[in-house]
XYZ file of C-alpha atoms in Angstrom:
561
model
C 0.000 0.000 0.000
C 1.158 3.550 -0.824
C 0.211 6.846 -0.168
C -1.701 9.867 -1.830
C 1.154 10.800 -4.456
C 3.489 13.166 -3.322
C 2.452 17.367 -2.591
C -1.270 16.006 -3.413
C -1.657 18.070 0.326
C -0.622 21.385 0.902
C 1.966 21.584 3.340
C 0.258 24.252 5.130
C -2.400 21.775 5.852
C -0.266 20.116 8.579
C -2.094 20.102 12.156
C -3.690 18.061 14.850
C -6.343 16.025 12.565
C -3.818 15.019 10.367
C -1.491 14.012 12.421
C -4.448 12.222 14.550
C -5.476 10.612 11.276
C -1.525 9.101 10.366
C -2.623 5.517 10.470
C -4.603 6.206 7.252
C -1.836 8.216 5.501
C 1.644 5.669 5.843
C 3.480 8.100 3.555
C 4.033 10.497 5.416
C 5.847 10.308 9.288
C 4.602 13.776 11.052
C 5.897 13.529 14.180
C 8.922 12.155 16.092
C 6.902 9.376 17.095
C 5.498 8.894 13.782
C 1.815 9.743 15.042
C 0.287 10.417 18.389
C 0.116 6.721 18.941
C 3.526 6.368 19.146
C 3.826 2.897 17.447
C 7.140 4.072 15.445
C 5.105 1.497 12.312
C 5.053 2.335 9.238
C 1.257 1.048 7.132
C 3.457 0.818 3.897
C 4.368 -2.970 2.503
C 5.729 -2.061 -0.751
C 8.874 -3.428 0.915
C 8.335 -6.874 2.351
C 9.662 -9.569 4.056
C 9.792 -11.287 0.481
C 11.638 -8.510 -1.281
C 13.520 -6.732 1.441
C 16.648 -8.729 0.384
C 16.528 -6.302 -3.090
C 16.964 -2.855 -0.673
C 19.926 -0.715 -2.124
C 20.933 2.517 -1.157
C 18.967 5.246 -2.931
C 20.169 8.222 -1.851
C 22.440 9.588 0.634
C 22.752 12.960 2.574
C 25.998 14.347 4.191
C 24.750 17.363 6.624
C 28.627 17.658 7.496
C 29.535 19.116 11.288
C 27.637 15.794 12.408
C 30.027 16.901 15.965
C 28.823 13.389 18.730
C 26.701 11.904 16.012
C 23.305 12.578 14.351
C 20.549 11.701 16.552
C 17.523 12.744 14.558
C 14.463 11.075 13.518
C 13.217 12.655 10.071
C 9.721 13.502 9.724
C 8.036 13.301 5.993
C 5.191 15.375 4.588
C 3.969 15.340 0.788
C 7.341 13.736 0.002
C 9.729 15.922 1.814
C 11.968 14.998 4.005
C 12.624 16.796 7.139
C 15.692 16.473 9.585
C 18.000 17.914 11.772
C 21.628 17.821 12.315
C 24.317 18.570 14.846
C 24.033 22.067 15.951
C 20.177 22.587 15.311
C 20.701 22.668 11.552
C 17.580 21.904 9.557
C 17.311 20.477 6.202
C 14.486 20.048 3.893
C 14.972 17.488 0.953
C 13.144 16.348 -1.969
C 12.447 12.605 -0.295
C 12.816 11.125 -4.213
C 16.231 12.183 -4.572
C 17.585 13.780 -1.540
C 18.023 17.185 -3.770
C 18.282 19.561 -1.379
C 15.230 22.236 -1.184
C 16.301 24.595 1.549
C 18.652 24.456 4.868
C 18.952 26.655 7.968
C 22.123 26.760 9.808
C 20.697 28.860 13.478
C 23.090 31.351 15.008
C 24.020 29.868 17.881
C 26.115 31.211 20.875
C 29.367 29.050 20.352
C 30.873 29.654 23.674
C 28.063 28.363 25.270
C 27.824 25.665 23.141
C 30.974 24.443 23.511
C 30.184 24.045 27.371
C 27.262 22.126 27.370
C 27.359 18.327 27.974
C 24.921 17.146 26.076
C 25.302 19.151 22.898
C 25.738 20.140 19.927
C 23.152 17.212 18.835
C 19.955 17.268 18.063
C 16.954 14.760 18.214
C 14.306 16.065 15.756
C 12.409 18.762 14.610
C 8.021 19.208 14.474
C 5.401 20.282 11.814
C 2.384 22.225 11.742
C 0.848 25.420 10.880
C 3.177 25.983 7.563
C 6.399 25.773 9.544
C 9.146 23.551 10.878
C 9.768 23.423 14.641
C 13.165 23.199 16.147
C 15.030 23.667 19.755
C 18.217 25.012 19.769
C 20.576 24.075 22.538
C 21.436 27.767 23.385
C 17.785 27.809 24.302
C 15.805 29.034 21.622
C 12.516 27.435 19.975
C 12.736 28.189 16.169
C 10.000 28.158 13.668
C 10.955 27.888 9.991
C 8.993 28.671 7.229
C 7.756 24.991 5.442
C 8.219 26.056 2.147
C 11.613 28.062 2.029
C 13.363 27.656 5.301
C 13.474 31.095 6.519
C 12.994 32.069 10.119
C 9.057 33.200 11.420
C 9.623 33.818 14.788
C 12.398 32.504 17.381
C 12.134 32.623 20.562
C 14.412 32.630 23.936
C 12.600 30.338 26.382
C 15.858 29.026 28.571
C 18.035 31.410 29.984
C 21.125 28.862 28.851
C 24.000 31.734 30.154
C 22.421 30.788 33.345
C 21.274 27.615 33.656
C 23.879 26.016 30.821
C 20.978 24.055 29.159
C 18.896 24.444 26.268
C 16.530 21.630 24.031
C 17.899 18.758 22.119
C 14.804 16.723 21.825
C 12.414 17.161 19.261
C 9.166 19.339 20.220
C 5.461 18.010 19.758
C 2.436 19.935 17.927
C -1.237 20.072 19.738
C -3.635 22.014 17.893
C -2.042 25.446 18.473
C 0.390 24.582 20.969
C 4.365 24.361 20.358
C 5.226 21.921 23.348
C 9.092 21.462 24.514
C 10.922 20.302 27.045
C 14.077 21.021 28.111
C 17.281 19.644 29.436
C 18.512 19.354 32.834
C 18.562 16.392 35.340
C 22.449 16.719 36.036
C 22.420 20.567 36.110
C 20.593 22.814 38.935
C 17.653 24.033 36.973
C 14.003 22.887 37.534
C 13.357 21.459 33.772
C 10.759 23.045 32.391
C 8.250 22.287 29.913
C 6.806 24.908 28.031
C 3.899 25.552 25.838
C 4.446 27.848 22.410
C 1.853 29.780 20.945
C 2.264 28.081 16.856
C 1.534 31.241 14.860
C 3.368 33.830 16.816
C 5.870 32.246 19.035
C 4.762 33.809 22.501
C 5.117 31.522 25.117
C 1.673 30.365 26.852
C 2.281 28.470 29.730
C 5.472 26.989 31.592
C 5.437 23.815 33.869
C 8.232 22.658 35.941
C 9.235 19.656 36.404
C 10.676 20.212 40.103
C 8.418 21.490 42.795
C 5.497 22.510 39.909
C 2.751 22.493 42.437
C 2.711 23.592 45.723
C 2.169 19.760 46.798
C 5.502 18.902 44.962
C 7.431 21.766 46.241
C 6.669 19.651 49.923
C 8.450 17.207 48.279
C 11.616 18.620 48.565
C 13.642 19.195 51.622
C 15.716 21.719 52.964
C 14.889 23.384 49.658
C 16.370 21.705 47.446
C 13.745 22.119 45.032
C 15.937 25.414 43.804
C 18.186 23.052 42.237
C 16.719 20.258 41.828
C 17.204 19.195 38.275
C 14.507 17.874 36.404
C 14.002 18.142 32.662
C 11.921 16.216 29.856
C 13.974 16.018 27.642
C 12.492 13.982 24.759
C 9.050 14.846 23.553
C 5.997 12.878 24.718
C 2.977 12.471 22.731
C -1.030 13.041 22.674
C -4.556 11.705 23.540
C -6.742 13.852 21.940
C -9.783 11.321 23.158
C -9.466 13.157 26.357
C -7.185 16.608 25.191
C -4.252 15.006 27.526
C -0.314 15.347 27.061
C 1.696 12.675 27.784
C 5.579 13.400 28.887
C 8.167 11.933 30.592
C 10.704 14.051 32.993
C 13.531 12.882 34.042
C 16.085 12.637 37.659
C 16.636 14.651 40.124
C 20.015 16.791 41.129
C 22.125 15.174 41.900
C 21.856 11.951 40.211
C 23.307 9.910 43.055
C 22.879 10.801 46.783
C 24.030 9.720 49.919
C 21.166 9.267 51.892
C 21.077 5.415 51.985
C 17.772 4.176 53.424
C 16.818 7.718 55.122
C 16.124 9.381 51.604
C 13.287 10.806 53.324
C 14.595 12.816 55.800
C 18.592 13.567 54.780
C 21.095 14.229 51.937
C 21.025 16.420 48.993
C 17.348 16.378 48.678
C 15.206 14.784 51.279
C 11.994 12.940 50.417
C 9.855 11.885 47.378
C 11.378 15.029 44.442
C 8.071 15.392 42.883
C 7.639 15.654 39.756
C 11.004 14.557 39.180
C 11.577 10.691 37.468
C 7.332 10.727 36.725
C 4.871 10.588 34.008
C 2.931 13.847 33.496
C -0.090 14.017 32.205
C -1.114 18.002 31.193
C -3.846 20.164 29.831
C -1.785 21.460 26.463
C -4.145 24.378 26.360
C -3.180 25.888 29.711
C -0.320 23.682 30.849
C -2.298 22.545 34.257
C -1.385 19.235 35.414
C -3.846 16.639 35.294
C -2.425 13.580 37.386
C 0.886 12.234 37.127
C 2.581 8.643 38.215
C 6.326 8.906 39.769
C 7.656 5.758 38.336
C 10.941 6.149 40.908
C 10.127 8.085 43.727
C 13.386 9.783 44.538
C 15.225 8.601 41.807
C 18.890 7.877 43.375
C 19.993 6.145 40.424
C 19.846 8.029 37.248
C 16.615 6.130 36.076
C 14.431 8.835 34.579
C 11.097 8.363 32.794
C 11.925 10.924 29.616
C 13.072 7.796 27.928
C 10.861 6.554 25.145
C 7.575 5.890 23.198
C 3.843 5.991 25.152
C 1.920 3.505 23.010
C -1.412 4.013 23.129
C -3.094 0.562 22.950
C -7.302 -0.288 23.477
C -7.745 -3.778 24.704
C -10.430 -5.647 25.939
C -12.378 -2.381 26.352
C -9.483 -0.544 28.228
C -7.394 2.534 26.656
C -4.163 2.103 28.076
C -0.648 4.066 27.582
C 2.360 1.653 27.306
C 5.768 3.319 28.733
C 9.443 2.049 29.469
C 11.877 3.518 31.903
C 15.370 4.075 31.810
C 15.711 1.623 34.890
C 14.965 -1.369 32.522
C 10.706 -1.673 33.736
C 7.978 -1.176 31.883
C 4.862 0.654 32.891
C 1.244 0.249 31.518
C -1.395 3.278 32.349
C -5.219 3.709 32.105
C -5.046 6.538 29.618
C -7.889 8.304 31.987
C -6.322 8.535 34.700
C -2.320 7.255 34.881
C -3.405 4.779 37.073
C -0.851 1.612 37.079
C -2.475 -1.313 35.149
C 1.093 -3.706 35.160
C 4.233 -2.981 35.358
C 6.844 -5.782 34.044
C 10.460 -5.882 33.103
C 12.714 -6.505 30.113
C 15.798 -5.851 31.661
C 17.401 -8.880 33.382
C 20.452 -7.393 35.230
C 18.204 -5.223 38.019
C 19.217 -4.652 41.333
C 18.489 -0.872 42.418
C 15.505 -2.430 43.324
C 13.875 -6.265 43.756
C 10.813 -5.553 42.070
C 7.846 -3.581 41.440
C 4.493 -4.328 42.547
C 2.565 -4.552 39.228
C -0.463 -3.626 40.622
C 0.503 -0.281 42.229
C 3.964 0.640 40.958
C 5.016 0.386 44.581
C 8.911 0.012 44.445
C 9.872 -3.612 46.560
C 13.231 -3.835 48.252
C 14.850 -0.475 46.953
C 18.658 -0.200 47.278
C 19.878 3.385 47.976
C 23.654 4.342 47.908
C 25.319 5.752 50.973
C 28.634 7.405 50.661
C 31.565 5.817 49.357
C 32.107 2.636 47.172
C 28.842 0.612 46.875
C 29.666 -3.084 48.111
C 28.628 -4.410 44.378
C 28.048 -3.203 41.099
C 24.675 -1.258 40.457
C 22.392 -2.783 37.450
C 21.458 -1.422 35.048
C 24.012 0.973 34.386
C 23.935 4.507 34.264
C 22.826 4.255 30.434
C 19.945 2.148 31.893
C 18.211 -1.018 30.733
C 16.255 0.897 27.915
C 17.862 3.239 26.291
C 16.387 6.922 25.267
C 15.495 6.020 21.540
C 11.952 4.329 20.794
C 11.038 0.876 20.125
C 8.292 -0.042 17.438
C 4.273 -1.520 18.080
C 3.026 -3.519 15.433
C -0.871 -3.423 15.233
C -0.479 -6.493 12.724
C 1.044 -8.678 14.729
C 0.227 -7.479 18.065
C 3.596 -7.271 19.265
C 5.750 -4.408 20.747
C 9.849 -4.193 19.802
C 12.108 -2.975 22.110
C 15.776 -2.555 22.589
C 16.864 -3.778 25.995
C 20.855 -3.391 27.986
C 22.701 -5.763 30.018
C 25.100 -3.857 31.940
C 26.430 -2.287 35.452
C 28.638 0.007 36.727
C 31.029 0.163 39.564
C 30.364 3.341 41.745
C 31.450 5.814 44.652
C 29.334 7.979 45.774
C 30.433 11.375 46.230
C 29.297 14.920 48.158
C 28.482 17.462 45.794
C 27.632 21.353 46.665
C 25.186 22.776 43.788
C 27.280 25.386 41.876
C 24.685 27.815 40.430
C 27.192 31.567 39.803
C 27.971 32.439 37.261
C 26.796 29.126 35.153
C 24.990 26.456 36.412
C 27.233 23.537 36.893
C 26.715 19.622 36.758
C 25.986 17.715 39.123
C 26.159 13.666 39.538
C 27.340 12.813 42.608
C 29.144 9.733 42.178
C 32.238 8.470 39.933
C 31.413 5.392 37.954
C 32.505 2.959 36.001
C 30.405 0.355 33.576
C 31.394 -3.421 33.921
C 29.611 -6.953 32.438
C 26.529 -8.055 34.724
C 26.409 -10.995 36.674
C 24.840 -13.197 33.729
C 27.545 -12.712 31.306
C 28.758 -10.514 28.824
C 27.653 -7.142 28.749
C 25.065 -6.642 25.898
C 22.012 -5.813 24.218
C 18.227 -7.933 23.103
C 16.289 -6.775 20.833
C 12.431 -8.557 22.430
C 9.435 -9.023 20.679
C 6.499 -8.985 23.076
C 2.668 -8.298 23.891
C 2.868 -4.829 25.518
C 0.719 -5.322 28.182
C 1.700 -8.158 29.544
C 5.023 -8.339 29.030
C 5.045 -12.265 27.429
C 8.159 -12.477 24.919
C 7.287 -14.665 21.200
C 10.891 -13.980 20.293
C 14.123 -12.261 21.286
C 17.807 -11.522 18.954
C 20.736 -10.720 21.069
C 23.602 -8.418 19.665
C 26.803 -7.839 21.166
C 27.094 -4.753 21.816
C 23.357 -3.083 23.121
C 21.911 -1.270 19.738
C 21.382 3.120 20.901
C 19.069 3.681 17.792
C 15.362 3.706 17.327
C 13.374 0.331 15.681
C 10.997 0.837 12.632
C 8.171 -1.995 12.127
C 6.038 -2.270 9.160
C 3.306 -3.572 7.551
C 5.966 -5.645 5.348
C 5.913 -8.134 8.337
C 9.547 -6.295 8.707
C 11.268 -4.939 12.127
C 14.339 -3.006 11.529
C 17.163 -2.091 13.783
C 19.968 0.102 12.768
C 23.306 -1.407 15.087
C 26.019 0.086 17.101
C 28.339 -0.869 14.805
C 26.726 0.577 11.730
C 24.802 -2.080 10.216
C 21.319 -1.566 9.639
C 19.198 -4.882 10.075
C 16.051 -6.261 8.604
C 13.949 -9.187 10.860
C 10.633 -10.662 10.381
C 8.436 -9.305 12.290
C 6.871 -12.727 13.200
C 9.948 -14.873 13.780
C 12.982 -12.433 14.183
C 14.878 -14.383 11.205
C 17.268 -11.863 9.719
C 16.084 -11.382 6.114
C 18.790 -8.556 5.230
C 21.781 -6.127 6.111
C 23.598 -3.228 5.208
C 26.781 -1.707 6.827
C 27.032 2.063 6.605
C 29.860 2.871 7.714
C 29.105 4.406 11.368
C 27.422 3.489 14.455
C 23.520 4.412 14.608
C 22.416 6.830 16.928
C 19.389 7.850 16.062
C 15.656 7.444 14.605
C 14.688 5.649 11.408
C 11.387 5.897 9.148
C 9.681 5.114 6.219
C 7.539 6.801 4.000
C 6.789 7.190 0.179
C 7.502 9.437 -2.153
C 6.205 9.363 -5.438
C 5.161 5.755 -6.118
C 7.979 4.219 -4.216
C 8.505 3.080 -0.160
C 11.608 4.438 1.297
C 13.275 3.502 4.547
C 15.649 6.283 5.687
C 18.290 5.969 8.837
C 20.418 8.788 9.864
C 24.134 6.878 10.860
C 26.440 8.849 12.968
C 27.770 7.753 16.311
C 28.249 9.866 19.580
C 26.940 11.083 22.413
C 27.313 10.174 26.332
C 25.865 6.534 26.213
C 28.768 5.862 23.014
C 31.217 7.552 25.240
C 31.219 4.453 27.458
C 31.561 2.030 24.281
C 35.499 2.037 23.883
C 36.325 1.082 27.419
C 34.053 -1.721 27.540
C 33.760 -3.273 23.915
C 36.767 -2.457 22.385
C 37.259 -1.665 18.429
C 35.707 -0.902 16.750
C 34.253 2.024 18.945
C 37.494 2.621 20.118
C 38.400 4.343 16.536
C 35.095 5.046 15.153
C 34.647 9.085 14.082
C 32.308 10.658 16.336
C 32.154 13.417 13.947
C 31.041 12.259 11.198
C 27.268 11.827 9.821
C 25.233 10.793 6.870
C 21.664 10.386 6.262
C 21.034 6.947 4.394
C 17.799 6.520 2.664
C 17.074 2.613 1.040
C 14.668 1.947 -1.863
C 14.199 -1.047 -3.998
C 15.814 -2.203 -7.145
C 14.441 -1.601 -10.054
């Protein structure tokens, strides 16, 4: 099946209904999770598990200054390709040929740049209303005209001189609402989310993710709350059933404490850190919150929920919102109300805590760090047991895929004192060091299973835990582009590899397909960096050891004639 034939829609045209309505147009991919669902699935099967051996490369597009690897997911609309590179540059190609239509390099402030952590890359741009939606990482929101590139409006909504962070995710359109979310669990901000008027750019409402509410400010001892982190920094999605937001925020300041088991009353930041480590569930008209679940209340291990898809699944007469977190669990919601319907896991190296009550989201046997070296290594790792990119939901087969890590880390826990003048500063807490978990080798799965309840039909293990996003499709086909640069092609039913392609660099980022013309494409940014990769030499070797973490290339596959 293929689309409408490319610009048979008028760009301008992009808003809510369509996107709502992006099961029944498969050419296009409007948002960063490819529709408000957030199944990352493609309804195109032009390419097939049959014919998916004949892929070739079709085009390719070098956006050059790819500085710690390009971490976009492209978005598609009438047969142009969207996508963003290193630095919050934005290109706009003809999704045929890769021809390039227009590009906009922002005017960023360098200096500040340079000093951020987790820059210069960024994770996607948004559509609607005519333009093209991107953060920048100095702090700006930027809307681009559709059609030629140039600038509508930009405006400042982090003060990043200040608070030394800005946006690298991508944001998400609602109606006539710009939403974002910032940066900011290691620095000593309050990570806000903020609402964007679409046409002219004003901001409309601004929630934090640290003491937001009166109630959560009680949260926070010995106010702490001033520097208390937060963020949501990857975009969430929406339920326009019942005109809700879905986001994800993630950790506290600082990541590790020394608290041990009185968390409640002492350390850096006594008690629960509301709304720190939570799903939020907000009005995107006003920004009010609606409820919220904290997945890890006070989060002492780096574990934050801003990780990942919410796949919104109906089942046996129940609306339900599907959500991993970083600390290798997976949560399922009633969409009405957040309230915990299971919770199961597909890491299997977890010790921060020995379970999670599925029926409440209680957390069983938690293990908090007290100062110095912890008496065994803490699983998952830092870079969790999910990673930050999406997995896939299939509505043909019924089956959710998802990336999964096997790893820990060795680590002391430090003091820390908040450094706020003149720029904010980081702050972890701890030194660390990632090592193999007790089972073996460390490494990463690649699971096929139902959503809800967690029961696995199949599972591929790689050796070295994949960092990218997965693309299913109505081909019966799951992809998954490697670590090592190799994208791969399973069936969706069995996991049998049916086909690969090496290109050349690790994958860090989205993939998608769409059509263009009368032809399917699957196209997979490849470009490796970033903090997670950082940690790749040390414990796997070559080839990390010597791949470029500057270099970038947007690969976009096709049939043969």
């Amino acid at each position: 099946m293929l689309a409408p034939s490319a610009w048979a829609i008028a760009p301008s045209e992009i808003n809510s209904a369509r996107i709502e309505a992006a099961e029944q147009n498969p050419g296009d991919w409007l948002t960063y999770h490819g529709g408000y669902k957030s199944y990352h699935y493609s309804g195109l099967d032009q390419i097939n598990a049959s014919n998916v051996k004949n892929l070739e490369v079709a085009w390719i597009h070098m956006p050059g200054r790819s500085t710690r690897g390009l971490q976009s997911m492209p978005l598609v609309a009438d047969g142009v390709l969207y996508y963003s590179g290193s630095y919050s540059r934005v290109y706009a190609l003809d999704g045929a040929t890769g021809k390039m239509i227009w590009s906009h390099f922002p005017v960023l402030d360098e200096e500040l740049v340079a000093m951020q952590t987790h820059s210069p890359y960024n994770r996607g741009v948004a559509l609607g209303d005519g333009k093209v939606f991107v953060g920048t990482v100095d702090g700006h929101l930027i809307a681009l005209d559709l059609k030629t590139g140039k600038e509508v409006w930009n405006t400042q909504l982090v003060d990043s001189k200040k608070l030394t962070v800005g946006f690298t995710g991508a944001p998400l359109v609602v109606k006539d609402t710009v939403i974002i979310g910032s940066q900011g669990g290691e620095w000593t901000s309050r990570g806000p989310l903020f609402g964007v008027d679409i046409k002219t750019g004003k901001k409309k409402w601004e929630f934090f993710t640290v003491a937001g509410t009166e109630e959560a400010k009680a949260t926070w001892g010995s106010d702490s709350w001033r520097t208390g982190g937060g963020g949501a920094w990857m975009p969430g999605t929406y339920d326009p059933e019942t005109n809700t937001v879905w986001w994800g925020t993630a950790n506290p300041a600082p990541l590790y404490d020394w608290s041990g088991a009185d968390w409640k009353n002492s350390g850096p930041r006594p008690g629960t850190n509301l709304y720190t480590t939570s799903v939020i569930a907000l009005d995107p008209d006003t920004g009010k919150l609606k409820f919220y679940h904290q997945e890890l209340p006070h989060d002492a291990w780096d574990f934050d929920s801003a990780v990942g898809e919410f796949v919104m699944i109906d089942r046996d007469g129940r609306k339900l919102v599907v959500h991993p977190n970083k600390g290798g669990f997976v949560f399922v919601y009633d969409r009405a109300d957040g309230k915990v319907q299971n919770v199961w896991r597909i890491a299997k190296n977890i010790n921060f805590v020995k379970d999670i009550d599925p029926k409440t989201g209680e957390l069983i046997g938690r293990r908090d760090l007290s100062l110095g070296k912890a008496s065994e290594p803490l699983c998952p790792a830092i870079a969790g047991g999910v990673s930050w990119n999406s997995g896939a939901y299939s509505p043909k087969t019924g089956l959710w895929y998802k990336l999964a890590q096997e790893w820990c880390m060795d680590v002391d826990v430090i003091k820390t004192t908040p450094i706020t003048e003149p720029m904010a500063q980081l702050n972890i807490g701890a030194n660390f060091k990632l090592v193999p978990p007790p089972d073996g080798a460390a490494r990463g799965h690649l699971d096929a299973r139902d959503p809800v309840t967690g029961a696995k039909k199949w599972e591929v293990n790689f050796d070295e835990p994949p960092l990218a996003s997965v693309l299913a499709t109505a081909g019966n086909l799951v992809f998954v582009p490697d670590s090592r640069g190799v994208l791969r092609a399973y069936n969706a039913e069995t996991g049998q590899e049916l086909w690969s392609h090496f290109n050349g660099v690790g994958h860090n980022g989205g993939i998608i397909s769409y059509s263009a013309g009368d032809k399917q494409y699957i196209a997979v940014p490849a470009g490796w960096g970033g903090m997670v990769a950082d940690e790749f030499p040390a414990l796997f070797g070559e080839p990390f050891t010597s791949m470029p973490k500057d270099a970038g290339a947007l690969v976009v596959f096709t049939l043969k004639q």
